[in-house]
mmCIF file with all atom_site columns, C-alpha atoms in Angstrom:
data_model
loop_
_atom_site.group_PDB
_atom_site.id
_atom_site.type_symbol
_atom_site.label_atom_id
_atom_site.label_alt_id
_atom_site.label_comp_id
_atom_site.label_asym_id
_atom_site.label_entity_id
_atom_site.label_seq_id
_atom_site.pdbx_PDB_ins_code
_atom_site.Cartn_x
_atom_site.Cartn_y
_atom_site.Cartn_z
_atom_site.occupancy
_atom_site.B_iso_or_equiv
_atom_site.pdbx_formal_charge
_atom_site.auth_seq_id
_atom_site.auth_comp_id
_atom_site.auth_asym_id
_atom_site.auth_atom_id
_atom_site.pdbx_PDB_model_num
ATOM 1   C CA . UNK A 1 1   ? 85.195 80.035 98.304  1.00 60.00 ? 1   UNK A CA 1
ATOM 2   C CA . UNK A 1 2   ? 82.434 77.928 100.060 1.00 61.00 ? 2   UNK A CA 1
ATOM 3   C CA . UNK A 1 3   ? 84.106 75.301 102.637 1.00 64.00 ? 3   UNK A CA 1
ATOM 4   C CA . UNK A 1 4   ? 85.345 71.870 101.454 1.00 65.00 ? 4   UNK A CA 1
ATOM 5   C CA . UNK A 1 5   ? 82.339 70.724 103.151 1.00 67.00 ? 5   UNK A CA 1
ATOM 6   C CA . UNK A 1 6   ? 80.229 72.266 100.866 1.00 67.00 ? 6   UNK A CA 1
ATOM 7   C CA . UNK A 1 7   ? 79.054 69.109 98.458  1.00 66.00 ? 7   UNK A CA 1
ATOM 8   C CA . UNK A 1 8   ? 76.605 69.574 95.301  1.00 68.00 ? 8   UNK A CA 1
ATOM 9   C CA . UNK A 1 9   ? 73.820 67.229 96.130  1.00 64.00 ? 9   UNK A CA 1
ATOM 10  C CA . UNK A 1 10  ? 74.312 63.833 93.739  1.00 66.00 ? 10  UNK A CA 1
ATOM 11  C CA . UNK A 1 11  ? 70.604 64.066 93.192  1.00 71.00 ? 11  UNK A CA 1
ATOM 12  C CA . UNK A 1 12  ? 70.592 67.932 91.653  1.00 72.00 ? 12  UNK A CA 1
ATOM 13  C CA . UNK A 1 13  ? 73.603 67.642 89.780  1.00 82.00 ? 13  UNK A CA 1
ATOM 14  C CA . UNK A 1 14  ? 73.356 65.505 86.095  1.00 87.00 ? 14  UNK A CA 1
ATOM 15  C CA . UNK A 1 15  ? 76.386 64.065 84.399  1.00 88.00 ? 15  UNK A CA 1
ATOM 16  C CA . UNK A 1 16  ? 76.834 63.348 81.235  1.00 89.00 ? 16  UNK A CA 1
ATOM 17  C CA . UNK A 1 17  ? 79.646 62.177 78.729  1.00 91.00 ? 17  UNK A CA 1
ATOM 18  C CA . UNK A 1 18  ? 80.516 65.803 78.005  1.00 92.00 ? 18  UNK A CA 1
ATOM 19  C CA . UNK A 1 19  ? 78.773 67.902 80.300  1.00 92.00 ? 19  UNK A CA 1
ATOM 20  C CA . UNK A 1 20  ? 77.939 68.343 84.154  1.00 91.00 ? 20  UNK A CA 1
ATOM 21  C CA . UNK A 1 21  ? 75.063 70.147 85.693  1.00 92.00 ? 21  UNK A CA 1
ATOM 22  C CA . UNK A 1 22  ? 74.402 71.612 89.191  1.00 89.00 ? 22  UNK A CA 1
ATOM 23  C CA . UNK A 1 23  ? 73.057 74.082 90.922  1.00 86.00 ? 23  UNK A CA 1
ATOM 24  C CA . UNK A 1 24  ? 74.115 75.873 93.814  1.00 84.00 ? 24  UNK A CA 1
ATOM 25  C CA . UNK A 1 25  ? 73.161 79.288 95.732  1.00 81.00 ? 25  UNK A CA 1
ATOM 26  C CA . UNK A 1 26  ? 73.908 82.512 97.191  1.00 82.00 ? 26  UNK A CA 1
ATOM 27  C CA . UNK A 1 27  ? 74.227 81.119 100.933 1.00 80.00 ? 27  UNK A CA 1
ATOM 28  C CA . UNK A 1 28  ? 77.500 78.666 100.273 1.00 81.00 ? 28  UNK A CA 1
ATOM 29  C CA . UNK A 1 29  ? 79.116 81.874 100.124 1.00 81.00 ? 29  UNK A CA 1
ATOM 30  C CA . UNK A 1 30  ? 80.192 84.519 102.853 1.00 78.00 ? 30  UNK A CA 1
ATOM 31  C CA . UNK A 1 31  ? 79.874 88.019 102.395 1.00 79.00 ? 31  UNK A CA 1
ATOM 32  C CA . UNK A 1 32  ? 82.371 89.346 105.725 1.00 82.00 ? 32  UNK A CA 1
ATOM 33  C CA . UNK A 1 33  ? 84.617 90.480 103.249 1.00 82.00 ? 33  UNK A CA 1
ATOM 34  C CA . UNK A 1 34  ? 81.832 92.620 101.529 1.00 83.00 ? 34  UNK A CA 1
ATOM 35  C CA . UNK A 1 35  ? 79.086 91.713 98.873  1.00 83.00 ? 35  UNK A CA 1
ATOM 36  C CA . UNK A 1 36  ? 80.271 89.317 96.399  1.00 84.00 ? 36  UNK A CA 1
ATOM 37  C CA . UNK A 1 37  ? 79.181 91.022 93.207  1.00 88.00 ? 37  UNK A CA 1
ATOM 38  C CA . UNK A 1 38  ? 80.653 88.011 90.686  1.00 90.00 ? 38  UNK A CA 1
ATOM 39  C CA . UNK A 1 39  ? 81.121 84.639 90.640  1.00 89.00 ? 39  UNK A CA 1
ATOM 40  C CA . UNK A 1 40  ? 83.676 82.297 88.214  1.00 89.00 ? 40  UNK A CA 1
ATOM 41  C CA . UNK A 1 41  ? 83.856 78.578 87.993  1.00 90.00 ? 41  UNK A CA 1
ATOM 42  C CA . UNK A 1 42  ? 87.146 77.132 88.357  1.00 88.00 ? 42  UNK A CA 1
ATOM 43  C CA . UNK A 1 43  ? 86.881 73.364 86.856  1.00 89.00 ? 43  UNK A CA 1
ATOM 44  C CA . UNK A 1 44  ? 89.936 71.215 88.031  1.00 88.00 ? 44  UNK A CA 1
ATOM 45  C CA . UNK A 1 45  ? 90.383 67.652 87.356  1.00 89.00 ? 45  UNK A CA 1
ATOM 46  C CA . UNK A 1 46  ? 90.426 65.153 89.984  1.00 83.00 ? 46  UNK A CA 1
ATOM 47  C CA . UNK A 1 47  ? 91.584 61.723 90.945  1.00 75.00 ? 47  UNK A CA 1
ATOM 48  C CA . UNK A 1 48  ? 87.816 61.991 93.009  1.00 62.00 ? 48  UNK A CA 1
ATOM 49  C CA . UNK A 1 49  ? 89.539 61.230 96.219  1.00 60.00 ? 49  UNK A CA 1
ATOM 50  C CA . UNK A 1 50  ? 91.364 64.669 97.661  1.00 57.00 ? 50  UNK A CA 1
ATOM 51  C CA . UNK A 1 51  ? 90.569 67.359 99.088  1.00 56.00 ? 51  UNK A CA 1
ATOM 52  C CA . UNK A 1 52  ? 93.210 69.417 96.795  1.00 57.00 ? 52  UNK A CA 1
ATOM 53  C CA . UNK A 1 53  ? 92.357 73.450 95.594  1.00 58.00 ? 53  UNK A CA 1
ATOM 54  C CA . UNK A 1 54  ? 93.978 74.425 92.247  1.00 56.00 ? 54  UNK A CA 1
ATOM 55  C CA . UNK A 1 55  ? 96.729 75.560 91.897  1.00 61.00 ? 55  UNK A CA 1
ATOM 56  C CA . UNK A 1 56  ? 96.566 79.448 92.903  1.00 64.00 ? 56  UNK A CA 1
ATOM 57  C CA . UNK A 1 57  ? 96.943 81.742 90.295  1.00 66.00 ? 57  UNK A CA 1
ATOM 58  C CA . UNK A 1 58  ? 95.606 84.418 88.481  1.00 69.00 ? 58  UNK A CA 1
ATOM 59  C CA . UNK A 1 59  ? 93.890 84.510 86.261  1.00 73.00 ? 59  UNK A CA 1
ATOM 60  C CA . UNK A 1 60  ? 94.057 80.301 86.401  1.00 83.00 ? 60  UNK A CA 1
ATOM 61  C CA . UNK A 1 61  ? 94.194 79.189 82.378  1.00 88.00 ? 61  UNK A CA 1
ATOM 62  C CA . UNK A 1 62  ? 91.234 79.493 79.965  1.00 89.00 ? 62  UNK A CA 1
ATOM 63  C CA . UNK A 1 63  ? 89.390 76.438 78.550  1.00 90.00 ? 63  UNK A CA 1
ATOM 64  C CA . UNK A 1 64  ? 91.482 76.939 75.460  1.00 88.00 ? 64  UNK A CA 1
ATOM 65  C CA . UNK A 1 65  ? 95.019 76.350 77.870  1.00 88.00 ? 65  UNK A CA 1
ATOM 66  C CA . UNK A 1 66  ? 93.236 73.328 79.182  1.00 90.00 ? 66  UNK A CA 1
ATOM 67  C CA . UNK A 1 67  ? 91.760 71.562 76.141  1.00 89.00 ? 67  UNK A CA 1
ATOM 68  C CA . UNK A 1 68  ? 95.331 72.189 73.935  1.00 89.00 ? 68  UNK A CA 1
ATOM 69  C CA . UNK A 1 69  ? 97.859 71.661 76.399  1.00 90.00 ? 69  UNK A CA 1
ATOM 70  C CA . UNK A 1 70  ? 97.572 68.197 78.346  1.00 90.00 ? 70  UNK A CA 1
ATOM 71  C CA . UNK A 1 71  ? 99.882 69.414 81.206  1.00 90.00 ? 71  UNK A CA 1
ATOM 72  C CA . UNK A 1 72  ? 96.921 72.048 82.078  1.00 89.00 ? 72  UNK A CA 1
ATOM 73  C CA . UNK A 1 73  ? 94.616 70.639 84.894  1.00 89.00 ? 73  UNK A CA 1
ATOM 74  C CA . UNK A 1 74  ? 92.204 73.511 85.639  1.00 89.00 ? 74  UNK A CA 1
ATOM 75  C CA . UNK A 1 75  ? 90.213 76.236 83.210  1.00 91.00 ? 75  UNK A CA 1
ATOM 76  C CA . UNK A 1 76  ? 88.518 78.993 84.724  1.00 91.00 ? 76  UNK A CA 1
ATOM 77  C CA . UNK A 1 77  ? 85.058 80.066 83.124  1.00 92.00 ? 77  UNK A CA 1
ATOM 78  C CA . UNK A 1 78  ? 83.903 83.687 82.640  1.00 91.00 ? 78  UNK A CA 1
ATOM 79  C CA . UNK A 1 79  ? 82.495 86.124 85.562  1.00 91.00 ? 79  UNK A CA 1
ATOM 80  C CA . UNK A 1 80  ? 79.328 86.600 85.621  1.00 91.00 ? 80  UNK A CA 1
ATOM 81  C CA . UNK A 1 81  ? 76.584 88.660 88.384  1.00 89.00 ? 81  UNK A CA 1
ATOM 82  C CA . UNK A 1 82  ? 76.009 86.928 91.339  1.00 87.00 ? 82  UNK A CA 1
ATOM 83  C CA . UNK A 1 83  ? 72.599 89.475 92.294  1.00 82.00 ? 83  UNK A CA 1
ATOM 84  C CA . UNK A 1 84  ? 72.996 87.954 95.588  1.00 82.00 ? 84  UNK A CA 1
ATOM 85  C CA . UNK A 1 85  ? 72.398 91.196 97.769  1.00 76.00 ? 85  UNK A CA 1
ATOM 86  C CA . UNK A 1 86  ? 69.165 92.118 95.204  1.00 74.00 ? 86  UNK A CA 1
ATOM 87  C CA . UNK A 1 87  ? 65.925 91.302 97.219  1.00 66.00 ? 87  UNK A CA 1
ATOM 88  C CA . UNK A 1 88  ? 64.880 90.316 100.112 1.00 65.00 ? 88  UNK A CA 1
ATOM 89  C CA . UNK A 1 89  ? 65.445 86.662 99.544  1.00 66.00 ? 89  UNK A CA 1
ATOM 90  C CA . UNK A 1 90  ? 68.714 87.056 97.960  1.00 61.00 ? 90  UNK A CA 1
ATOM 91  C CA . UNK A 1 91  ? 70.385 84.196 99.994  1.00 59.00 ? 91  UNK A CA 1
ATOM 92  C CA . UNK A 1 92  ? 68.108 81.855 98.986  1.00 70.00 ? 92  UNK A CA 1
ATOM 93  C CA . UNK A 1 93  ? 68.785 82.957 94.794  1.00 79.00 ? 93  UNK A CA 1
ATOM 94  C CA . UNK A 1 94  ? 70.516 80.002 93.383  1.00 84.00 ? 94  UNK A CA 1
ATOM 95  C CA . UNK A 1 95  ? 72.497 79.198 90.022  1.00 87.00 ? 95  UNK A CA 1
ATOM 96  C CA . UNK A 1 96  ? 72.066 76.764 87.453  1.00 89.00 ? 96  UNK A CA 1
ATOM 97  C CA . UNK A 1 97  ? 75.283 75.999 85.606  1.00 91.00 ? 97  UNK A CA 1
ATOM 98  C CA . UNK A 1 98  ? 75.952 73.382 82.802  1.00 92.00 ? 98  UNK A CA 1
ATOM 99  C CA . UNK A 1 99  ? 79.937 73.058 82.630  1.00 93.00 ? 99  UNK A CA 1
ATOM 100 C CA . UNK A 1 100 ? 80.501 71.742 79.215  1.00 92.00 ? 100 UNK A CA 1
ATOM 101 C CA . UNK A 1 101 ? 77.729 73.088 77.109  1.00 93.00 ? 101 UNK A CA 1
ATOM 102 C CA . UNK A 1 102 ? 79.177 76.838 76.018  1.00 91.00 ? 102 UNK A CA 1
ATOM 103 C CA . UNK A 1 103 ? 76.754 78.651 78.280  1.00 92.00 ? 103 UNK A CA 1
ATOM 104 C CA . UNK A 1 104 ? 76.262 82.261 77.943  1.00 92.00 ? 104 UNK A CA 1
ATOM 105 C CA . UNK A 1 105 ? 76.817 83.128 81.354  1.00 91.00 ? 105 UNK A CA 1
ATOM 106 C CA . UNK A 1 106 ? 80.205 81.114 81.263  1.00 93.00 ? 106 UNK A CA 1
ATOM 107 C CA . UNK A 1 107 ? 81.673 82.905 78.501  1.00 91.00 ? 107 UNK A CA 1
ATOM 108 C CA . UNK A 1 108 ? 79.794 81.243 74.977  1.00 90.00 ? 108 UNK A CA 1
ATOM 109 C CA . UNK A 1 109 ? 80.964 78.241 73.343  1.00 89.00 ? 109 UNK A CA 1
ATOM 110 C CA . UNK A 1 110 ? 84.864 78.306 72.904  1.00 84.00 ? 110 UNK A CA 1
ATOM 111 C CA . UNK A 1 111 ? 84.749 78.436 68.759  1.00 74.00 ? 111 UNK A CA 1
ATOM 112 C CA . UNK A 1 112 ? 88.196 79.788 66.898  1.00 64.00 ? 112 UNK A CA 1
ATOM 113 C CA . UNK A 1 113 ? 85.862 80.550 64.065  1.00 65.00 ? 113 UNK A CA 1
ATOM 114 C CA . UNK A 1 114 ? 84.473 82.709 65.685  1.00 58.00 ? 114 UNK A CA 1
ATOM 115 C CA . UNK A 1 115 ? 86.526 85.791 65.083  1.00 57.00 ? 115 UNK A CA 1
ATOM 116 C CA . UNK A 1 116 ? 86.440 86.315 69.028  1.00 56.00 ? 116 UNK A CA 1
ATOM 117 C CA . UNK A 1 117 ? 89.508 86.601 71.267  1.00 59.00 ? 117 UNK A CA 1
ATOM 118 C CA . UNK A 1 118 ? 90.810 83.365 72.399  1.00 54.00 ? 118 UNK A CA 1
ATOM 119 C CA . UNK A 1 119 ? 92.424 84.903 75.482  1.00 59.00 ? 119 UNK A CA 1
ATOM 120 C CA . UNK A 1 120 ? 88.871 85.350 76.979  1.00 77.00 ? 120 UNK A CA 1
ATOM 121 C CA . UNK A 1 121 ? 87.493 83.050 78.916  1.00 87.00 ? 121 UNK A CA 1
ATOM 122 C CA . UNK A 1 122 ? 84.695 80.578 77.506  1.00 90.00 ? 122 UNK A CA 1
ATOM 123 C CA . UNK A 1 123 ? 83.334 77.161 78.210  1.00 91.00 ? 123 UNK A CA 1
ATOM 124 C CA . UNK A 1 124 ? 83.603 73.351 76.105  1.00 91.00 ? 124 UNK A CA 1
ATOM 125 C CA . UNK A 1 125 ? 83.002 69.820 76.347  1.00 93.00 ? 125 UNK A CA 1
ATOM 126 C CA . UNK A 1 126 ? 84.719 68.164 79.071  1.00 93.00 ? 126 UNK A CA 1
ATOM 127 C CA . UNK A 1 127 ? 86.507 64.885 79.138  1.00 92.00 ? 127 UNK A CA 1
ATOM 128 C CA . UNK A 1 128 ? 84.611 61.787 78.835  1.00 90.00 ? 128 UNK A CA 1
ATOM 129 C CA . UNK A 1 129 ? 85.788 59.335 81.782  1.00 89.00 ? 129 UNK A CA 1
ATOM 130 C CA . UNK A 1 130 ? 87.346 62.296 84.266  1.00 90.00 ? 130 UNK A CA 1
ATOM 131 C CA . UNK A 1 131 ? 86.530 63.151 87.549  1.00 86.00 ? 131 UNK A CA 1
ATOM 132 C CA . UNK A 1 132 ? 86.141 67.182 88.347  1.00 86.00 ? 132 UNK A CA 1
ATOM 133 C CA . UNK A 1 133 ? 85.914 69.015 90.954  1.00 83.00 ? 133 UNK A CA 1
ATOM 134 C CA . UNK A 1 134 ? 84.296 72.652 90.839  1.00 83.00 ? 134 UNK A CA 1
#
């Protein structure tokens, strides 16, 4: 994980009722332990204040968990390829994300009707009036 210190810049990130986006790249993250080949978002509610991680386990609850049982603080989103040791510039390679909106890269929009397994991880509106922290 990048340091606590690590902030998404309030004038690259866009909020909306529903929906936040930001962007952030390959150097927040360390590769001493070897090349990070994935990333996840982990999406934890917040009283905006703390410095608090969430709660560690694994794998933390899907979106589903979250949005059906109140008790459920944090959803983690899909994996997808961080391509952060392809090129030369590969530090510099950054992400945009839009928690919220059902992205691809997140895991699709979380829709029973679907047909698709509910157990995998997938992406939804978030709660109007909540601080996160990501």
């Amino acid at each position: 994980m990048p340091p606590l210190s690590t902030r998404v810049s309030d004038r690259a990130a866009v909020v909306t009722k529903s929906s936040i986006f930001f962007r952030f790249n390959c150097s927040w993250f360390s590769d001493v332990n070897g090349a990070i080949k994935f990333f996840t978002v982990l999406v934890s509610e917040s009283d905006g204040v703390g410095e608090e991680q969430p709660e560690q386990q694994h794998p933390l609850p899907s979106y589903l968990d979250y949005r059906s049982n109140s008790s459920v603080k944090s959803y983690q989103t899909s994996y997808f390829p961080s391509r952060c040791t392809e090129g030369p510039d590969s530090g510099s390679r950054s992400f945009d994300i839009t928690l919220g909106t059902g992205m691809d890269s997140l895991g699709g929009p979380c829709d029973p009707d679907t047909g698709r397994d509910l157990k995998l991880f997938c992406d939804g509106p978030l709660k109007p009036k909540t601080a996160y922290r990501f």
